[in-house]
Every structure is written in structure tokens, then in C-alpha cells.
Coordinates of C-alpha atoms and ligand atoms in Angstrom, one line a residue:
M253 CA -12.0 -0.5 30.5
R254 CA -12.7 3.1 29.8
P255 CA -13.2 4.3 26.2
I256 CA -10.1 5.3 24.3
Q257 CA -11.4 8.9 24.1
D258 CA -10.7 9.2 27.8
A259 CA -7.1 8.3 27.1
L260 CA -6.5 11.0 24.5
P261 CA -5.7 13.8 27.0
L262 CA -2.7 11.7 28.0
L263 CA -1.3 12.3 24.5
Q264 CA -1.6 16.1 24.7
Q265 CA 2.0 16.4 25.6
P266 CA 5.1 14.5 24.5
R267 CA 5.2 11.1 26.2
K268 CA 7.4 8.0 26.3
I269 CA 5.2 5.3 24.8
F270 CA 5.8 1.5 24.8
I271 CA 3.9 -0.3 22.0
T272 CA 3.7 -4.0 21.7
T273 CA 1.8 -6.7 19.9
H274 CA 1.4 -10.5 19.9
H275 CA 4.1 -13.2 19.6
K276 CA 4.6 -14.7 16.1
P277 CA 3.4 -11.4 14.7
D278 CA 1.5 -11.3 11.4
G279 CA 0.9 -8.5 8.9
D280 CA -1.8 -6.8 11.0
A281 CA 0.3 -7.0 14.2
I282 CA 3.4 -5.4 12.8
G283 CA 1.4 -3.1 10.4
S284 CA -0.8 -1.6 13.1
M285 CA 2.1 -1.4 15.6
Q286 CA 4.4 0.3 13.1
G287 CA 1.7 2.6 11.7
L288 CA 0.8 3.8 15.2
A289 CA 4.5 4.2 16.2
L290 CA 5.3 6.3 13.1
Y291 CA 2.2 8.4 13.7
L292 CA 2.9 9.0 17.4
R293 CA 6.5 10.0 16.6
L294 CA 5.2 12.6 14.1
K295 CA 3.1 13.9 17.1
G296 CA 6.3 14.4 19.1
H297 CA 6.2 11.3 21.3
K298 CA 9.2 9.0 22.0
V299 CA 8.0 5.6 21.0
T300 CA 9.5 2.2 21.5
A301 CA 7.9 -0.6 19.5
V302 CA 8.6 -4.1 20.7
S303 CA 7.7 -7.4 19.0
P304 CA 7.7 -10.2 21.5
G305 CA 9.6 -12.4 19.0
E306 CA 11.0 -12.7 15.6
I307 CA 9.4 -10.8 12.7
P308 CA 8.8 -12.9 9.6
D309 CA 10.9 -12.0 6.5
F310 CA 7.9 -11.0 4.4
L311 CA 7.3 -8.0 6.8
N312 CA 10.9 -6.9 7.0
W313 CA 10.4 -4.3 4.2
M314 CA 7.9 -2.4 6.4
P315 CA 8.8 1.3 7.1
G316 CA 10.4 1.7 10.6
V317 CA 10.9 -2.0 11.2
A318 CA 14.7 -1.6 11.6
A319 CA 14.0 0.5 14.7
M320 CA 11.7 -2.1 16.2
L321 CA 13.0 -4.3 19.0
N322 CA 12.7 -8.0 19.0
Y323 CA 12.2 -8.9 22.7
E324 CA 13.9 -12.2 22.3
E325 CA 17.1 -10.5 21.0
H326 CA 17.0 -7.2 23.0
Q327 CA 15.4 -8.1 26.2
N328 CA 17.2 -5.6 28.4
Q329 CA 16.6 -2.7 26.1
A330 CA 12.9 -3.6 25.8
L331 CA 12.5 -4.0 29.6
Q332 CA 14.3 -0.7 30.2
A333 CA 11.9 1.1 27.7
L334 CA 8.9 -0.6 29.5
K335 CA 10.2 0.6 32.9
E336 CA 10.7 4.2 31.7
C337 CA 7.6 4.6 29.6
D338 CA 4.6 6.8 30.6
L339 CA 2.1 4.7 28.7
I340 CA 1.7 1.2 27.3
I341 CA -0.3 0.6 24.1
C342 CA -1.1 -3.0 23.1
V343 CA -2.3 -3.7 19.5
D344 CA -3.9 -6.8 17.9
F345 CA -4.2 -9.0 20.9
N346 CA -6.4 -8.9 24.0
D347 CA -4.8 -11.3 26.6
F348 CA -1.2 -10.7 27.9
N349 CA -0.5 -14.4 27.5
R350 CA -0.4 -13.8 23.7
T351 CA 2.9 -11.9 24.2
K352 CA 4.6 -15.0 25.7
Y353 CA 7.8 -13.9 27.7
L354 CA 6.4 -10.3 28.0
E355 CA 3.3 -11.5 29.7
L356 CA 4.5 -11.1 33.3
H357 CA 6.2 -7.8 32.7
L358 CA 3.1 -6.3 31.1
A359 CA 1.0 -7.6 34.0
A360 CA 3.3 -6.1 36.6
A361 CA 3.7 -2.7 34.9
T362 CA 1.9 0.1 36.7
Q363 CA 1.6 2.7 33.9
P364 CA -1.8 3.3 32.1
K365 CA -2.4 0.5 29.6
I366 CA -4.3 1.1 26.4
L367 CA -5.8 -1.6 24.1
I368 CA -6.5 -1.4 20.4
D369 CA -7.8 -4.7 19.2
H370 CA -10.5 -6.6 17.3
H371 CA -10.4 -10.1 18.9
L372 CA -13.4 -11.5 20.8
F373 CA -13.5 -11.4 24.6
P374 CA -10.8 -8.9 25.8
K375 CA -9.4 -9.7 29.3
P376 CA -10.2 -6.9 31.8
V377 CA -6.6 -5.8 32.3
W378 CA -6.5 -2.6 30.2
D379 CA -7.3 0.9 31.7
Y380 CA -8.5 2.4 28.4
G381 CA -9.1 1.0 25.0
I382 CA -11.2 0.0 22.1
S383 CA -12.2 -3.5 21.2
I384 CA -14.4 -4.0 18.2
P385 CA -14.6 -7.6 16.9
E386 CA -16.5 -6.5 13.8
K387 CA -13.5 -4.5 12.6
S388 CA -11.5 -5.9 9.7
S389 CA -8.1 -5.3 11.3
T390 CA -6.3 -3.5 13.9
G391 CA -4.7 -1.5 11.1
E392 CA -8.2 -0.1 10.3
M393 CA -8.7 0.7 14.0
V394 CA -5.4 2.7 14.1
Y395 CA -6.6 4.5 11.0
D396 CA -9.9 5.3 12.8
L397 CA -8.0 6.5 15.8
I398 CA -5.8 8.9 13.7
N399 CA -9.0 10.3 12.1
L400 CA -10.6 10.6 15.6
M401 CA -7.5 12.7 16.5
G402 CA -8.3 14.9 13.5
D403 CA -4.9 13.9 11.9
N404 CA -5.9 12.3 8.6
E405 CA -3.5 14.6 6.8
L406 CA -0.6 13.3 8.9
I407 CA -1.0 9.9 7.2
D408 CA 2.1 9.8 5.0
L409 CA 3.1 7.0 2.6
D410 CA 5.0 5.1 5.3
I411 CA 2.1 5.1 7.7
A412 CA -0.3 4.3 4.9
A413 CA 1.8 1.3 3.8
C414 CA 1.9 -0.1 7.4
L415 CA -1.9 0.3 8.0
Y416 CA -2.7 -1.0 4.6
T417 CA -0.7 -4.2 5.3
G418 CA -2.8 -4.8 8.3
L419 CA -6.0 -4.3 6.4
M420 CA -4.9 -6.4 3.4
T421 CA -3.6 -9.3 5.4
D422 CA -6.4 -9.6 7.9
T423 CA -9.1 -9.4 5.2
G424 CA -7.4 -12.0 3.0
S425 CA -6.9 -9.3 0.4
F426 CA -10.4 -8.0 0.8
K427 CA -12.2 -11.3 0.5
F428 CA -13.2 -12.4 4.1
P429 CA -16.6 -11.4 5.5
V430 CA -15.1 -8.8 7.8
T431 CA -14.2 -6.7 4.7
S432 CA -16.7 -4.0 5.4
A433 CA -17.5 -0.8 3.4
S434 CA -15.4 1.1 5.9
A435 CA -12.4 -1.2 5.1
H436 CA -12.8 -0.4 1.4
A437 CA -13.3 3.3 2.2
M438 CA -10.0 3.2 4.1
A439 CA -8.2 1.6 1.2
A440 CA -9.7 4.3 -1.1
D441 CA -8.5 7.1 1.1
L442 CA -5.0 5.6 1.3
K443 CA -4.9 5.1 -2.4
S444 CA -5.9 8.7 -2.9
K445 CA -2.8 9.6 -0.9
G446 CA -0.6 7.7 -3.3
L447 CA -0.4 4.2 -1.8
D448 CA 1.3 1.7 -4.0
H449 CA -1.0 -1.3 -3.3
T450 CA 0.6 -3.5 -5.9
R451 CA 4.1 -3.2 -4.4
I452 CA 2.7 -4.0 -0.9
H453 CA 0.9 -7.1 -2.1
E454 CA 4.1 -8.2 -3.8
E455 CA 6.3 -7.6 -0.8
V456 CA 4.0 -9.7 1.4
Y457 CA 2.8 -12.4 -0.9
D458 CA 5.4 -12.7 -3.7
S459 CA 8.6 -12.8 -1.6
W460 CA 8.8 -16.5 -1.1
T461 CA 12.1 -18.4 -1.2
E462 CA 12.3 -21.4 -3.6
G463 CA 12.5 -23.5 -0.4
R464 CA 9.2 -22.2 0.9
M465 CA 7.4 -23.0 -2.3
R466 CA 8.8 -26.6 -2.4
F467 CA 7.9 -27.0 1.3
L468 CA 4.3 -26.0 0.3
G469 CA 4.3 -28.7 -2.4
Y470 CA 5.5 -31.3 0.2
V471 CA 2.9 -30.2 2.7
L472 CA 0.0 -30.4 0.3
I473 CA 1.0 -33.8 -1.0
E474 CA 2.3 -35.5 2.2
K475 CA 0.8 -33.7 5.1
M476 CA -2.8 -32.7 4.3
E477 CA -5.8 -34.9 5.1
I478 CA -9.2 -34.1 3.8
F479 CA -12.3 -35.4 5.6
H480 CA -15.0 -34.8 2.9
K481 CA -17.8 -36.1 5.0
Y482 CA -16.9 -33.7 7.8
H483 CA -16.3 -30.8 5.5
A484 CA -12.9 -30.5 7.1
G485 CA -9.2 -30.5 6.2
L486 CA -6.2 -31.0 8.4
I487 CA -2.5 -30.3 8.0
T488 CA 0.0 -31.6 10.5
L489 CA 3.6 -30.5 10.7
S490 CA 6.1 -32.2 13.0
R491 CA 9.5 -30.7 14.0
K492 CA 11.0 -33.3 11.6
D493 CA 8.9 -32.0 8.7
L494 CA 9.9 -28.4 9.5
N495 CA 13.6 -29.3 9.8
L496 CA 13.6 -31.4 6.6
F497 CA 12.9 -28.2 4.7
N498 CA 14.7 -25.9 7.1
A499 CA 11.4 -24.0 7.3
Q500 CA 11.7 -20.4 8.7
S501 CA 9.3 -18.5 10.8
G502 CA 6.8 -17.3 8.3
D503 CA 7.1 -20.3 6.0
T504 CA 4.0 -21.8 7.5
E505 CA 2.0 -18.6 7.2
G506 CA -1.2 -19.1 5.2
L507 CA -0.8 -22.9 5.0
V508 CA -4.0 -23.4 7.1
N509 CA -6.1 -21.7 4.4
Y510 CA -5.3 -24.2 1.6
P511 CA -8.0 -26.9 2.5
L512 CA -10.7 -24.2 2.3
S513 CA -10.0 -23.8 -1.4
I514 CA -11.3 -27.4 -1.9
S515 CA -15.0 -27.4 -2.8
G516 CA -17.2 -28.3 0.2
I517 CA -14.5 -27.8 2.8
K518 CA -15.6 -25.4 5.5
F519 CA -13.2 -26.0 8.4
A520 CA -9.4 -26.1 8.2
T521 CA -6.8 -26.9 10.9
L522 CA -3.0 -26.7 11.0
I523 CA -1.3 -28.5 13.9
T524 CA 2.4 -27.5 14.3
E525 CA 4.9 -29.1 16.7
R526 CA 6.9 -26.3 18.3
S527 CA 9.8 -26.6 20.7
D528 CA 7.7 -25.7 23.8
E529 CA 4.1 -26.5 22.8
V530 CA 1.8 -27.8 20.0
K531 CA 0.2 -24.9 18.2
L532 CA -3.1 -25.1 16.4
S533 CA -4.5 -22.7 13.8
F534 CA -8.2 -22.9 12.8
R535 CA -10.0 -21.3 9.8
S536 CA -13.6 -21.6 8.7
K537 CA -16.0 -20.5 6.0
G538 CA -19.5 -19.7 6.9
N539 CA -21.2 -20.5 10.2
F540 CA -18.8 -22.7 12.1
D541 CA -17.4 -20.5 15.0
V542 CA -13.7 -21.5 15.3
S543 CA -13.1 -18.9 18.1
A544 CA -15.5 -20.8 20.4
F545 CA -14.0 -24.1 19.2
A546 CA -10.5 -22.9 20.1
R547 CA -11.6 -21.6 23.5
Q548 CA -13.5 -24.8 24.3
Y549 CA -11.0 -27.4 23.4
F550 CA -7.6 -25.8 22.9
D551 CA -7.0 -23.0 25.4
G552 CA -7.2 -20.4 22.6
G553 CA -9.5 -17.9 21.0
G554 CA -9.4 -15.3 18.2
H555 CA -12.1 -14.5 15.6
F556 CA -15.2 -16.3 14.4
N557 CA -13.6 -17.5 11.2
A558 CA -9.9 -17.5 12.3
S559 CA -8.5 -18.6 15.6
G560 CA -5.7 -20.5 17.3
G561 CA -4.9 -22.5 20.4
R562 CA -2.4 -24.9 21.9
T563 CA -1.9 -28.1 23.8
K564 CA 0.8 -29.1 26.3
T565 CA 0.5 -32.7 25.3
T566 CA 2.7 -34.3 22.6
F567 CA 2.2 -33.8 18.9
P568 CA 0.9 -37.3 18.2
E569 CA -1.5 -37.1 21.2
T570 CA -2.8 -33.7 19.9
I571 CA -3.6 -35.2 16.5
V572 CA -5.5 -38.1 18.1
Y573 CA -7.3 -35.7 20.4
F574 CA -8.2 -33.3 17.6
K575 CA -9.6 -36.1 15.4
K576 CA -11.7 -37.4 18.2
I577 CA -13.2 -34.0 18.7
L578 CA -13.7 -33.5 15.0
S579 CA -15.7 -36.8 14.8
D580 CA -17.8 -35.7 17.8
I581 CA -18.7 -32.2 16.6
H582 CA -18.7 -32.7 12.8
A583 CA -22.5 -32.1 12.6
Q584 CA -21.9 -28.5 13.5
I585 CA -19.7 -28.0 10.3
K586 CA -21.9 -27.4 7.3
Ligands
5GP833 P1 -3.1 -17.9 13.7 O1 -3.7 -19.1 13.3 O2 -2.8 -17.0 12.5 O3 -2.0 -18.0 14.7 O4 -4.2 -17.1 14.5 C1 -5.5 -16.8 14.0 C2 -6.2 -15.8 14.8 O5 -6.4 -16.3 16.1 C3 -5.3 -14.5 15.0 O6 -6.2 -13.4 15.0 C4 -4.7 -14.7 16.4 O7 -4.5 -13.5 17.0 C5 -5.8 -15.6 17.1 N1 -5.1 -16.6 18.0 C6 -4.2 -17.4 17.6 N2 -3.8 -18.2 18.7 C7 -4.5 -17.8 19.7 C8 -4.5 -18.2 21.1 O8 -3.8 -19.0 21.6 N3 -5.4 -17.5 21.9 C9 -6.2 -16.5 21.4 N4 -7.0 -15.8 22.3 N5 -6.2 -16.1 20.1 C10 -5.3 -16.7 19.3
MN834 MN1 -5.5 -8.5 13.5

């Protein structure tokens, strides 16, 4: 992969650009994609932003989201844009398989592909790009790119809101260890431009339905197991649990973090039964590398303290398998 600087000449004249991000997008995925899309449009490019799937409700307020295509709903339009584009930019993921149904189309596309991402171990399938696992968020990396282009003054309130959402959500509101001085400096710069950080925090975190709140209560009472001697917590959600509360995409967001608020718990796992696979989310505090754990046992990856993976076995089998591994490796969690 050549450095992103080498790709900048491609942006010297108006281009048709296809931007995408990972399936089940989070605040950083949509925030970095939208922030970049709005910026590139200001520079005169024709940009199509495509989410591989549904966008959670708590991100629907984001500027420009109405123009974004959900691949699962607008497949033909998205594939047409992919076919016609001059350039493909991928943000907040580093393996085509994270885009689910778009995977094969991205792999087959012959246009130059650019990566902007902060996950560990990028696949060698991009022509140009930037991959920095130490970066707080892809939102911060897009901010850096805009500065590299000498365009800081083009960051308007809409772009700022998008990029800040990526920064805020991926740093756990500025509390995770990835929250560097540069992350705070970016927040300070956006604030000086007039960013309303309170409103953005409320849009993302205080926009629950009553049902989601009651679902959380149910999950914490009925579905969470704490293994104090392993410093670990586990939440398991079957289709039946999700259906019982008619849980929407986004309603499980953040659930995995709750066990980590219990004193002594350093490793938290959420196992969710989906229609086509069993999905696992991992979070840790301190020195337990959940990215390596996800890669080794669950066909996944991610960051040191936040990762995910999957199995193709059944939901009950996955729980048994997970508990066996936990009892085997628990000495590593401290
Ligand atoms: P989440 O638990 O929120 O789905 O994911 C946590 C982090 O791990 C995110 O940064 C996400 O991009 C990454 N991640 C989640 N699932 C996978 C996976 O299956 N493979 C890889 N490589 N990364 C994942
Ligand atoms: Mn991210």
C-alpha cells in the first residue's frame, strides 16, 4: 500500500468518488464517512457514500445522512455508483469481508482503492492509504487528512459534527487509552469553530426509546453472567431475547461495556444470535489483547481493547465454546 500522500494528485481535479465503511456501522464509521463525503463535495467531487447496511437510529441526525445509500435497500444504485466511480475510499475497516454483501464487488473493482483506518493488520488489498492503529478514531484520521490538504478552514459545522461523532464514540467520550493529546487538540479546534458538543452527545447517547431502556434492564438482570475469579463478564442474547423486546439495530450498542463498570472486571463479551451467524463483541481494560483473542478463536479482529468476531456454529454451541476458552486462558486476564 502506497502512502496516502501519493493518492492526493488523483484529487486535483473533480472525480467521481465511492466511499464506504463497515457493515453494522457505528458512530466512527458513519461520522468519518460523512465528514469525508461532505468535505470532498466542497472540493468539487461527486461523492456517493454507501453504508453496507442499516444505519442505527442514533446516527440518523447526522448531516448528509439522507443522501447516503443503504446498500441493502439501494443495491442497484450503489453498484452503479461503484461501477462509474474513478476512485474508491474505504473508511474505518481494513478487510473487505467487514462490508458483508459488498465484499465481492469491492474485490472485483479495478479503480484505485484508498484506505483510511485505525484497525490492526490491514489486508494488502488497497493501492493507497493510511493505517494507524494508535489513532483514536477514523474521524481523527479524516481530520488529519483535511489538514494535510491545507483545508482546515473548509471544516464547517456539519463536517465538524460528523468527525467529532467519530472521535467521541471511538474514545468512549474521551476516556479510553487511545484518547491522545491530538484527539483533545482536534476537539479543541472543532470547538473553536463553534461545535455544539453537548447537542452531539445528546443526539448519540440520550436518544433511547423507552423500549431500549427496559431491554437494558432485562439484559442486566437476566442475561449477564459475571465470573469474578476470571475478571470476566458475559452477556448472551438469543433471537428470542431480541424479539421479546423487538430490539432494533442499535439497541445492543454499548451493552458489551457494562460488565467493565464492575470493580475487578477486565474482560467483557457480548454474544448475539443473528439470522446468519453468531456475533461476538469483546472489550477489555488494561493488558488483555482482545484483538488477538478475536483473531485466534473467533475469525475476527479489531483493536487491542475492542474487537469482534463470529462463529458459524449455533448460538448455544458458541456459548459453550466461549466458556471453555475463557476457563483455559483466564490466567491472561488480570
Ligand atoms: P463491535 O464489537 O463494536 O462490533 O466491534 C469492536 C471493534 O472490533 C470495532 O472496531 C470493529 O470494527 C472491530 N470488529 C468487530 N467485528 C470484527 C470482525 O469480525 N473482524 C475484524 N477484523 N474486526 C472486527
Ligand atoms: Mn473506528
